[in-house]
Amino acid sequence: MRKMGQIGICLIVLLFIPGCWNSKDIQNLAYVTALGIDFEDGKYKSYVQILNFSNIAKNETSSLSKPIPIWLGTGEGRTLAESMMTLYSTSQLRVFWGHLKSVILSEKAMKHGMMEIYDMLNRYREVRYNILMYGTDRPIHEIMIQKSILNLSPLDTVMNTPFELYAERSFILPEYGFKIIAQINEPSGLAMIPCLTIDEDDWYEDKNKRPMFRINGAYFFQNKEFRGHLTEDELKGTRWVQRELVRSPINIPASGQPAATLVLEKPHLYIKPVLEKDKARFHLQVSVDAYIDELAKDIPHKKMEQMAGEVLKDEIRMSYNKGLQRKADVFMLDEKLYRKYPQKWHQLHRLKPFILDEDSLKSIKIRVSIESSGKYKERVK
């Protein structure tokens, strides 16, 4: 009898369990995959990219001949949250932010303030931490409606899958939003936001030009202040201090007719700060492996390593000086000083916010080790 009573109580409790009363049908949601943010005339303007996942799901009957449509919604407001709220009045479907992969910021938005933008995104529960972040000098709507190659999904572009191309050609390291904000908040932090632009000259579909995404340089924040943009060519030296670098090419010599092309990989960086009177200076050492990708002239093995070292040294010095012009510490030397000599760091920064100059980078030592010559072994001496 007691057991029957317990069963009866359980049945009564089940009547009050809500179950799936608040569930939403997935086909009745508008999935945001990318967000663009601009700032004009004292107001935020937001752009959301909406994709129909039934068009991009891969199946046996899918066809690459059909272009995949991109829906773009816009909103405007005095705050970023208000600009997004205006989207809901015309979206027709409930907007879901859980699939947001990329955020693109205009130069005006970055100059106005990064912290307000990320504060709003980070507070909303549906938005994840690992969203890719880019800056751009192009109109936001042009970026948001850019198509992929071969009529593939817009998700299969540099904007959403940059690490695939970085593994093949390592220049500008893609960055997640949470890392950028962490770097901005560091006392000696430098934040680098990749610059996403559109190349309209390099690809054709039959006789027609097809624009494609390209990452061309980066924007910099130093001490929470916007410091401007440096191109990919101006940042060539920074790739040799990226521990994530997979493979990146150089010609030797860098000027004139190349005698060989090397592909460099697995760099190891060591930065040593030294104190000299009322100034901090830095020794930078890089060791990197290489293999021969093309050999136009017979050059001794050691000579090629020496020539490659000179190329890297020149690129590092050039990128360092370009950063100084923007008051951006592109090699994060100041961060090394802060970690090793925090009291001296505070002392120097009380005198001036940006302590680096042309003499701060005291020495650059490069070691290039050629590990492989490819299939033509006999050409390396």
Short mmCIF file of N, CA and C in Angstrom, two decimals, residues 239-242 245-248 250 262-269 285-291 305 308-309 312 316 365-371:
data_model
loop_
_atom_site.label_atom_id
_atom_site.label_comp_id
_atom_site.label_asym_id
_atom_site.label_seq_id
_atom_site.Cartn_x
_atom_site.Cartn_y
_atom_site.Cartn_z
N ARG A 239 56.00 38.20 -38.14
CA ARG A 239 55.65 36.78 -38.27
C ARG A 239 56.71 35.89 -37.63
N TRP A 240 57.95 36.36 -37.51
CA TRP A 240 59.02 35.52 -36.97
C TRP A 240 59.01 35.44 -35.46
N VAL A 241 58.09 36.16 -34.82
CA VAL A 241 57.96 36.04 -33.36
C VAL A 241 56.63 35.39 -32.99
N GLN A 242 55.92 34.85 -33.98
CA GLN A 242 54.65 34.16 -33.72
C GLN A 242 54.93 32.67 -33.47
N LEU A 245 53.30 30.16 -35.83
CA LEU A 245 53.63 30.15 -37.26
C LEU A 245 53.83 28.73 -37.77
N VAL A 246 53.18 28.42 -38.89
CA VAL A 246 53.27 27.08 -39.48
C VAL A 246 54.28 27.07 -40.62
N ARG A 247 54.11 27.93 -41.58
CA ARG A 247 55.05 28.02 -42.71
C ARG A 247 54.91 29.39 -43.36
N SER A 248 56.06 30.00 -43.67
CA SER A 248 56.05 31.31 -44.30
C SER A 248 57.30 31.45 -45.17
N ILE A 250 60.37 33.21 -47.71
CA ILE A 250 61.21 34.37 -47.96
C ILE A 250 62.05 34.10 -49.20
N LEU A 262 63.10 30.06 -49.55
CA LEU A 262 63.04 29.20 -48.38
C LEU A 262 61.68 29.33 -47.72
N VAL A 263 61.22 28.24 -47.14
CA VAL A 263 60.02 28.26 -46.32
C VAL A 263 60.44 28.04 -44.89
N LEU A 264 60.07 28.98 -44.02
CA LEU A 264 60.49 28.93 -42.62
C LEU A 264 59.34 28.47 -41.74
N GLU A 265 59.69 27.76 -40.67
CA GLU A 265 58.68 27.21 -39.78
C GLU A 265 59.25 27.08 -38.36
N LYS A 266 58.33 26.95 -37.39
CA LYS A 266 58.67 26.68 -36.00
C LYS A 266 59.66 27.68 -35.41
N PRO A 267 59.34 28.96 -35.40
CA PRO A 267 60.27 29.93 -34.81
C PRO A 267 60.24 29.85 -33.28
N HIS A 268 61.39 30.11 -32.68
CA HIS A 268 61.51 30.20 -31.22
C HIS A 268 62.08 31.57 -30.88
N LEU A 269 61.39 32.28 -30.00
CA LEU A 269 61.73 33.66 -29.69
C LEU A 269 62.21 33.79 -28.25
N GLN A 285 66.29 37.44 -29.85
CA GLN A 285 66.89 36.29 -30.51
C GLN A 285 65.79 35.41 -31.11
N VAL A 286 66.01 35.00 -32.34
CA VAL A 286 65.05 34.13 -33.03
C VAL A 286 65.81 32.97 -33.65
N SER A 287 65.34 31.77 -33.40
CA SER A 287 65.85 30.59 -34.09
C SER A 287 64.69 29.94 -34.84
N VAL A 288 64.93 29.55 -36.08
CA VAL A 288 63.84 29.07 -36.92
C VAL A 288 64.37 27.99 -37.86
N ASP A 289 63.53 26.98 -38.12
CA ASP A 289 63.86 25.93 -39.08
C ASP A 289 63.41 26.35 -40.48
N ALA A 290 64.04 25.76 -41.49
CA ALA A 290 63.70 26.12 -42.87
C ALA A 290 63.90 24.92 -43.79
N TYR A 291 63.25 24.98 -44.94
CA TYR A 291 63.54 24.03 -46.00
C TYR A 291 63.51 24.78 -47.33
N GLU A 305 71.85 29.96 -45.13
CA GLU A 305 71.40 30.25 -43.77
C GLU A 305 71.79 31.66 -43.35
N ALA A 308 69.55 34.14 -45.23
CA ALA A 308 68.21 34.14 -44.65
C ALA A 308 68.19 34.90 -43.34
N GLY A 309 69.22 34.74 -42.54
CA GLY A 309 69.30 35.47 -41.28
C GLY A 309 69.32 36.97 -41.48
N LEU A 312 65.74 38.14 -42.34
CA LEU A 312 64.89 38.21 -41.15
C LEU A 312 65.25 39.40 -40.28
N ILE A 316 62.63 42.37 -39.31
CA ILE A 316 62.30 42.67 -37.92
C ILE A 316 62.57 44.12 -37.59
N LYS A 365 69.54 38.85 -33.02
CA LYS A 365 70.33 37.68 -33.41
C LYS A 365 69.40 36.63 -34.02
N ILE A 366 69.78 36.14 -35.19
CA ILE A 366 68.94 35.20 -35.94
C ILE A 366 69.74 33.92 -36.20
N ARG A 367 69.10 32.78 -35.98
CA ARG A 367 69.69 31.50 -36.36
C ARG A 367 68.70 30.76 -37.24
N VAL A 368 69.08 30.55 -38.50
CA VAL A 368 68.25 29.81 -39.45
C VAL A 368 68.93 28.47 -39.71
N SER A 369 68.18 27.41 -39.55
CA SER A 369 68.71 26.06 -39.76
C SER A 369 67.93 25.38 -40.88
N ILE A 370 68.58 25.11 -42.01
CA ILE A 370 67.93 24.43 -43.13
C ILE A 370 67.90 22.93 -42.84
N GLU A 371 66.71 22.39 -42.67
CA GLU A 371 66.53 20.99 -42.29
C GLU A 371 66.30 20.08 -43.48
#
